[in-house]
mmCIF file of C-alpha atoms and ligand atoms in Angstrom:
data_model
loop_
_atom_site.group_PDB
_atom_site.id
_atom_site.type_symbol
_atom_site.label_atom_id
_atom_site.label_comp_id
_atom_site.label_asym_id
_atom_site.label_seq_id
_atom_site.Cartn_x
_atom_site.Cartn_y
_atom_site.Cartn_z
ATOM 1 C CA MET A 1370 -19.830 3.252 -7.619
ATOM 2 C CA ASP A 1371 -19.446 6.949 -6.867
ATOM 3 C CA MET A 1372 -15.821 7.991 -7.150
ATOM 4 C CA SER A 1373 -16.615 11.553 -8.177
ATOM 5 C CA MET A 1374 -15.647 13.064 -4.820
ATOM 6 C CA PRO A 1375 -11.984 13.999 -4.540
ATOM 7 C CA PRO A 1376 -10.147 12.601 -1.504
ATOM 8 C CA ALA A 1377 -10.201 16.006 0.126
ATOM 9 C CA GLY A 1378 -7.610 16.543 2.798
ATOM 10 C CA LEU A 1379 -5.794 13.193 2.557
ATOM 11 C CA LYS A 1380 -3.186 13.675 5.280
ATOM 12 C CA SER A 1381 -0.488 11.512 6.779
ATOM 13 C CA ALA A 1382 2.583 12.032 8.916
ATOM 14 C CA LEU A 1383 4.290 9.248 6.939
ATOM 15 C CA PHE A 1384 4.391 10.905 3.504
ATOM 16 C CA SER A 1385 3.698 14.228 1.850
ATOM 17 C CA ASP A 1386 3.833 13.758 -1.925
ATOM 18 C CA LEU A 1387 0.199 14.158 -2.931
ATOM 19 C CA GLY A 1388 -0.435 14.863 -6.597
ATOM 20 C CA VAL A 1389 -3.539 15.673 -8.594
ATOM 21 C CA SER A 1390 -2.301 13.598 -11.539
ATOM 22 C CA ASP A 1391 -1.924 10.574 -9.248
ATOM 23 C CA GLN A 1392 -5.507 11.040 -8.178
ATOM 24 C CA SER A 1393 -6.925 11.054 -11.687
ATOM 25 C CA ARG A 1394 -4.709 8.142 -12.794
ATOM 26 C CA ILE A 1395 -5.704 5.921 -9.868
ATOM 27 C CA GLN A 1396 -9.359 6.875 -10.205
ATOM 28 C CA SER A 1397 -9.335 6.006 -13.878
ATOM 29 C CA LEU A 1398 -7.600 2.644 -13.215
ATOM 30 C CA MET A 1399 -10.163 1.828 -10.526
ATOM 31 C CA GLU A 1400 -12.969 2.609 -12.952
ATOM 32 C CA ASP A 1401 -11.326 0.459 -15.645
ATOM 33 C CA ILE A 1402 -10.853 -2.590 -13.428
ATOM 34 C CA PHE A 1403 -14.362 -2.158 -12.017
ATOM 35 C CA ARG A 1404 -15.840 -2.219 -15.535
ATOM 36 C CA HIS A 1405 -13.686 -5.238 -16.403
ATOM 37 C CA ALA A 1406 -14.651 -7.185 -13.255
ATOM 38 C CA GLU A 1407 -18.249 -6.107 -12.689
ATOM 39 C CA ASP A 1408 -20.541 -9.141 -12.437
ATOM 40 C CA ARG A 1409 -24.183 -8.373 -11.786
ATOM 41 C CA VAL A 1410 -25.085 -12.044 -11.415
ATOM 42 C CA ASN A 1411 -22.686 -12.472 -8.471
ATOM 43 C CA PRO A 1412 -22.218 -9.013 -6.971
ATOM 44 C CA LEU A 1413 -19.451 -8.369 -4.450
ATOM 45 C CA ASP A 1414 -19.942 -9.484 -0.837
ATOM 46 C CA ASP A 1415 -17.452 -7.053 0.653
ATOM 47 C CA ARG A 1416 -16.617 -3.407 0.582
ATOM 48 C CA VAL A 1417 -13.639 -2.403 -1.538
ATOM 49 C CA SER A 1418 -11.104 0.388 -1.109
ATOM 50 C CA CYS A 1419 -12.259 3.910 -1.851
ATOM 51 C CA LEU A 1420 -10.121 6.338 -3.847
ATOM 52 C CA SER A 1421 -8.607 8.055 -0.806
ATOM 53 C CA GLN A 1422 -7.579 4.724 0.692
ATOM 54 C CA ALA A 1423 -6.043 3.561 -2.586
ATOM 55 C CA LEU A 1424 -4.060 6.814 -2.811
ATOM 56 C CA TYR A 1425 -2.987 6.467 0.808
ATOM 57 C CA LEU A 1426 -1.738 2.912 0.190
ATOM 58 C CA MET A 1427 0.149 3.982 -2.917
ATOM 59 C CA TYR A 1428 1.912 6.899 -1.183
ATOM 60 C CA LEU A 1429 2.634 4.809 1.890
ATOM 61 C CA ALA A 1430 4.243 2.004 -0.158
ATOM 62 C CA ARG A 1431 6.309 4.597 -2.021
ATOM 63 C CA ALA A 1432 7.403 6.390 1.160
ATOM 64 C CA ARG A 1433 8.347 3.103 2.838
ATOM 65 C CA LYS A 1434 10.253 2.035 -0.339
ATOM 66 C CA ALA A 1435 8.277 -1.195 -0.366
ATOM 67 C CA SER A 1436 9.037 -3.286 -3.437
ATOM 68 C CA SER A 1437 7.727 -6.585 -2.131
ATOM 69 C CA ILE A 1438 4.157 -6.273 -0.915
ATOM 70 C CA ALA A 1439 1.558 -8.771 0.306
ATOM 71 C CA GLU A 1440 -2.141 -8.232 0.820
ATOM 72 C CA ILE A 1441 -4.804 -10.461 2.285
ATOM 73 C CA GLY A 1442 -8.080 -9.681 0.511
ATOM 74 C CA PHE A 1443 -7.828 -8.994 -3.231
ATOM 75 C CA SER A 1444 -11.510 -8.660 -4.203
ATOM 76 C CA ILE A 1445 -11.432 -6.770 -7.515
ATOM 77 C CA GLY A 1446 -7.897 -5.499 -7.127
ATOM 78 C CA TYR A 1447 -8.152 -1.857 -6.029
ATOM 79 C CA SER A 1448 -5.458 -2.138 -3.365
ATOM 80 C CA SER A 1449 -3.296 -4.218 -5.732
ATOM 81 C CA ILE A 1450 -3.471 -1.392 -8.272
ATOM 82 C CA ALA A 1451 -2.485 1.106 -5.576
ATOM 83 C CA PHE A 1452 0.581 -0.917 -4.626
ATOM 84 C CA LEU A 1453 1.590 -1.726 -8.216
ATOM 85 C CA GLU A 1454 1.346 1.975 -9.094
ATOM 86 C CA SER A 1455 3.587 2.939 -6.156
ATOM 87 C CA SER A 1456 6.718 2.070 -8.144
ATOM 88 C CA PRO A 1457 7.613 0.186 -11.347
ATOM 89 C CA GLN A 1458 9.658 -2.201 -9.161
ATOM 90 C CA ALA A 1459 6.795 -3.080 -6.832
ATOM 91 C CA LYS A 1460 5.599 -6.689 -6.885
ATOM 92 C CA VAL A 1461 2.433 -7.790 -5.114
ATOM 93 C CA THR A 1462 1.266 -11.130 -3.743
ATOM 94 C CA SER A 1463 -2.464 -11.285 -2.929
ATOM 95 C CA PHE A 1464 -4.300 -13.915 -0.885
ATOM 96 C CA GLU A 1465 -7.999 -14.322 -1.711
ATOM 97 C CA ILE A 1466 -10.588 -16.920 -0.724
ATOM 98 C CA HIS A 1467 -13.127 -16.236 -3.461
ATOM 99 C CA THR A 1468 -12.781 -17.592 -6.962
ATOM 100 C CA GLU A 1469 -15.753 -15.841 -8.561
ATOM 101 C CA THR A 1470 -15.663 -14.481 -12.088
ATOM 102 C CA SER A 1471 -15.184 -10.927 -10.803
ATOM 103 C CA VAL A 1472 -11.983 -11.903 -8.975
ATOM 104 C CA LYS A 1473 -10.667 -13.785 -12.015
ATOM 105 C CA SER A 1474 -11.531 -10.898 -14.339
ATOM 106 C CA ALA A 1475 -9.756 -8.444 -12.053
ATOM 107 C CA LYS A 1476 -6.710 -10.716 -12.017
ATOM 108 C CA GLU A 1477 -6.743 -10.754 -15.842
ATOM 109 C CA PHE A 1478 -6.809 -6.957 -15.878
ATOM 110 C CA ILE A 1479 -3.885 -6.735 -13.438
ATOM 111 C CA ASP A 1480 -1.814 -9.242 -15.416
ATOM 112 C CA SER A 1481 -2.359 -7.413 -18.685
ATOM 113 C CA ARG A 1482 -1.365 -4.067 -17.202
ATOM 114 C CA TYR A 1483 1.409 -5.227 -14.852
ATOM 115 C CA PRO A 1484 2.868 -8.380 -16.411
ATOM 116 C CA ASP A 1485 4.861 -10.645 -14.055
ATOM 117 C CA ARG A 1486 4.355 -8.318 -11.097
ATOM 118 C CA HIS A 1487 1.340 -9.881 -9.410
ATOM 119 C CA GLN A 1488 0.715 -13.262 -7.850
ATOM 120 C CA LEU A 1489 -2.713 -14.389 -6.597
ATOM 121 C CA ILE A 1490 -2.931 -17.212 -4.076
ATOM 122 C CA TYR A 1491 -6.459 -18.610 -3.854
ATOM 123 C CA GLY A 1492 -7.746 -20.118 -0.621
ATOM 124 C CA ASP A 1493 -8.465 -19.345 3.002
ATOM 125 C CA SER A 1494 -5.692 -17.106 4.303
ATOM 126 C CA THR A 1495 -5.724 -18.882 7.665
ATOM 127 C CA GLN A 1496 -4.269 -21.821 5.703
ATOM 128 C CA THR A 1497 -2.571 -20.287 2.675
ATOM 129 C CA VAL A 1498 -0.539 -17.678 4.589
ATOM 130 C CA PRO A 1499 1.049 -20.231 6.980
ATOM 131 C CA ALA A 1500 1.724 -22.511 3.986
ATOM 132 C CA PHE A 1501 3.347 -19.761 1.897
ATOM 133 C CA GLN A 1502 7.087 -20.298 1.464
ATOM 134 C CA ILE A 1503 9.619 -17.494 1.384
ATOM 135 C CA PRO A 1504 13.218 -18.443 0.582
ATOM 136 C CA GLY A 1505 14.752 -16.625 3.588
ATOM 137 C CA PRO A 1506 14.118 -13.825 6.131
ATOM 138 C CA MET A 1507 15.548 -11.157 3.832
ATOM 139 C CA ASP A 1508 13.237 -12.276 1.009
ATOM 140 C CA GLY A 1509 10.089 -11.487 2.967
ATOM 141 C CA PHE A 1510 7.619 -8.675 2.329
ATOM 142 C CA ASP A 1511 8.357 -4.998 3.011
ATOM 143 C CA LEU A 1512 4.707 -4.131 3.480
ATOM 144 C CA ILE A 1513 1.669 -6.252 4.381
ATOM 145 C CA PHE A 1514 -1.930 -5.088 4.047
ATOM 146 C CA ILE A 1515 -4.517 -7.062 6.007
ATOM 147 C CA ASP A 1516 -7.981 -6.661 4.514
ATOM 148 C CA GLY A 1517 -9.391 -10.207 4.279
ATOM 149 C CA GLY A 1518 -11.828 -11.973 6.593
ATOM 150 C CA HIS A 1519 -13.207 -9.566 9.176
ATOM 151 C CA GLU A 1520 -14.127 -12.107 11.870
ATOM 152 C CA TYR A 1521 -11.900 -11.770 14.945
ATOM 153 C CA SER A 1522 -10.371 -15.244 14.507
ATOM 154 C CA CYS A 1523 -9.404 -14.538 10.897
ATOM 155 C CA ALA A 1524 -8.013 -11.035 11.495
ATOM 156 C CA LYS A 1525 -6.052 -12.335 14.493
ATOM 157 C CA ALA A 1526 -4.651 -15.276 12.485
ATOM 158 C CA ASP A 1527 -3.763 -13.005 9.556
ATOM 159 C CA ILE A 1528 -1.820 -10.508 11.703
ATOM 160 C CA THR A 1529 -0.023 -13.327 13.507
ATOM 161 C CA ASN A 1530 0.685 -15.537 10.482
ATOM 162 C CA ALA A 1531 1.743 -12.709 8.171
ATOM 163 C CA ARG A 1532 4.515 -11.775 10.583
ATOM 164 C CA ARG A 1533 6.479 -14.845 9.453
ATOM 165 C CA LEU A 1534 6.377 -13.513 5.865
ATOM 166 C CA ALA A 1535 7.502 -9.996 6.843
ATOM 167 C CA LYS A 1536 11.038 -8.667 6.557
ATOM 168 C CA PRO A 1537 12.391 -7.371 9.869
ATOM 169 C CA GLY A 1538 10.709 -4.012 10.544
ATOM 170 C CA ALA A 1539 8.161 -4.429 7.748
ATOM 171 C CA THR A 1540 5.188 -2.082 7.557
ATOM 172 C CA LEU A 1541 1.775 -3.488 8.465
ATOM 173 C CA VAL A 1542 -1.568 -1.923 7.527
ATOM 174 C CA VAL A 1543 -4.745 -3.313 9.072
ATOM 175 C CA ASP A 1544 -8.006 -2.145 7.566
ATOM 176 C CA SER A 1545 -11.478 -1.705 9.072
ATOM 177 C CA LEU A 1546 -10.604 -0.434 12.531
ATOM 178 C CA THR A 1547 -14.207 0.696 12.804
ATOM 179 C CA PRO A 1548 -15.595 -1.057 15.900
ATOM 180 C CA TRP A 1549 -18.784 1.027 15.646
ATOM 181 C CA PHE A 1550 -19.635 -1.187 12.635
ATOM 182 C CA LYS A 1551 -20.125 -4.945 13.081
ATOM 183 C CA TRP A 1552 -17.423 -5.792 10.561
ATOM 184 C CA GLY A 1553 -14.892 -3.592 12.372
ATOM 185 C CA ILE A 1554 -14.989 -5.327 15.747
ATOM 186 C CA GLY A 1555 -12.801 -8.314 14.766
ATOM 187 C CA PRO A 1556 -9.979 -6.359 13.077
ATOM 188 C CA THR A 1557 -9.971 -3.714 15.840
ATOM 189 C CA THR A 1558 -9.702 -6.298 18.628
ATOM 190 C CA ALA A 1559 -7.001 -8.211 16.749
ATOM 191 C CA TRP A 1560 -5.016 -4.993 16.135
ATOM 192 C CA GLU A 1561 -5.301 -3.871 19.773
ATOM 193 C CA GLU A 1562 -4.072 -7.270 20.939
ATOM 194 C CA ALA A 1563 -1.122 -7.162 18.508
ATOM 195 C CA VAL A 1564 -0.106 -3.785 19.961
ATOM 196 C CA ARG A 1565 -0.615 -5.002 23.544
ATOM 197 C CA ASP A 1566 1.420 -8.160 22.855
ATOM 198 C CA GLU A 1567 4.193 -6.094 21.248
ATOM 199 C CA ILE A 1568 3.892 -7.810 17.872
ATOM 200 C CA VAL A 1569 3.467 -4.429 16.216
ATOM 201 C CA THR A 1570 4.401 -0.827 17.005
ATOM 202 C CA PRO A 1571 1.718 1.645 15.875
ATOM 203 C CA LEU A 1572 2.871 4.383 13.488
ATOM 204 C CA GLU A 1573 -0.340 6.065 12.412
ATOM 205 C CA TYR A 1574 -4.116 5.823 12.611
ATOM 206 C CA VAL A 1575 -6.181 7.074 9.696
ATOM 207 C CA SER A 1576 -9.826 7.966 9.909
ATOM 208 C CA ASP A 1577 -11.688 9.052 6.775
ATOM 209 C CA ALA A 1578 -8.327 9.837 5.118
ATOM 210 C CA LEU A 1579 -7.005 11.983 7.963
ATOM 211 C CA ALA A 1580 -4.208 10.997 10.334
ATOM 212 C CA VAL A 1581 -5.617 10.922 13.871
ATOM 213 C CA SER A 1582 -4.103 10.124 17.248
ATOM 214 C CA ARG A 1583 -6.412 7.198 17.936
ATOM 215 C CA ILE A 1584 -9.270 5.382 16.283
ATOM 216 C CA GLN A 1585 -12.595 6.833 17.191
ATOM 217 C CA GLY A 1586 -15.974 7.074 15.553
ATOM 218 C CA PRO A 1587 -17.774 8.210 13.667
ATOM 219 C CA ALA A 1588 -15.923 7.505 10.446
ATOM 220 C CA GLU A 1589 -16.820 5.513 7.371
ATOM 221 C CA ARG A 1590 -13.351 4.037 7.048
ATOM 222 C CA ALA A 1591 -10.440 3.772 9.401
ATOM 223 C CA TRP A 1592 -7.216 1.820 9.381
ATOM 224 C CA ALA A 1593 -3.948 1.543 11.252
ATOM 225 C CA VAL A 1594 -0.334 1.490 10.125
ATOM 226 C CA GLY A 1595 2.365 -0.113 12.200
ATOM 227 C CA GLN A 1596 5.702 -1.828 12.093
ATOM 228 C CA TYR A 1597 6.196 -5.501 12.877
ATOM 229 C CA ARG A 1598 8.595 -6.003 15.791
HETATM 230 C C1 SAM B 543 -12.672 -5.848 1.904
HETATM 231 S S1 SAM B 543 -12.378 -6.970 0.623
HETATM 232 C C2 SAM B 543 -10.779 -6.570 0.044
HETATM 233 C C3 SAM B 543 -10.739 -5.272 -0.675
HETATM 234 C C4 SAM B 543 -9.462 -4.973 -1.382
HETATM 235 N N1 SAM B 543 -8.281 -5.126 -0.530
HETATM 236 C C5 SAM B 543 -9.522 -3.551 -1.890
HETATM 237 O O1 SAM B 543 -8.683 -2.761 -1.520
HETATM 238 O O2 SAM B 543 -10.434 -3.196 -2.605
HETATM 239 C C6 SAM B 543 -12.074 -8.433 1.515
HETATM 240 C C7 SAM B 543 -11.695 -9.621 0.666
HETATM 241 O O3 SAM B 543 -11.181 -10.629 1.520
HETATM 242 C C8 SAM B 543 -11.591 -11.871 1.052
HETATM 243 N N2 SAM B 543 -11.549 -12.820 2.162
HETATM 244 C C9 SAM B 543 -12.451 -12.974 3.165
HETATM 245 N N3 SAM B 543 -12.068 -13.952 3.986
HETATM 246 C C10 SAM B 543 -10.891 -14.418 3.509
HETATM 247 C C11 SAM B 543 -10.004 -15.457 3.911
HETATM 248 N N4 SAM B 543 -10.240 -16.187 5.003
HETATM 249 N N5 SAM B 543 -8.909 -15.693 3.155
HETATM 250 C C12 SAM B 543 -8.636 -14.941 2.053
HETATM 251 N N6 SAM B 543 -9.449 -13.956 1.621
HETATM 252 C C13 SAM B 543 -10.556 -13.700 2.343
HETATM 253 C C14 SAM B 543 -13.000 -11.621 0.518
HETATM 254 O O4 SAM B 543 -13.358 -12.611 -0.440
HETATM 255 C C15 SAM B 543 -12.870 -10.229 -0.078
HETATM 256 O O5 SAM B 543 -12.579 -10.285 -1.447
#
């Protein structure tokens, strides 16, 4: 894993507090959890967040004052670290289908560093998210990050089902809006439909760590931020 490149030019209209010490702290935590979770017998199937995305998620959660955060797609915990580092009050609930050793090792790492602040729900999000109980509308999540199954049906179900778990006006981030890659077609279509159907209001598009007016290639990574309506 090459994390030696700094996230040059990370820019957003939604926050401004970028710090060099944050960058080295998050990078070092990502390296630590990677070493803890690395499993060469069963290597990862999916891509994981890069440093600039992790920093973006951390600053976004902080700027939106999100203390209750959900993510679909835990993998080895990079985005969980980003959210847990956004504030000492932040609590994260992750939904993850895989139960491999790497996922369990990453969970162990998170629990030792952030005791009682992380919950991991195993299973297919198309079933576990609808089954997840929140006590009341004001107990829902402030921020939801969708980065699980990339097939259209899964991304569509995740955006739709997670809305029930969101507080009114909660922030939504949908990853992989890269329709020039095969794995980006499903999330991009699902996002565009959510905007068209007025489920979400777009706030920002990010392409290779830069805020842009719309998603367009080429970019290695691109995601969208919005607000549930
Ligand atoms: C791109 S990775 C997540 C990366 C992570 N958010 C990060 O920032 O590094 C996608 C994860 O979603 C999980 N996943 C795929 N389909 C899923 C589903 N239907 N339900 C829950 N998790 C799923 C995969 O096992 C994988 O760990």
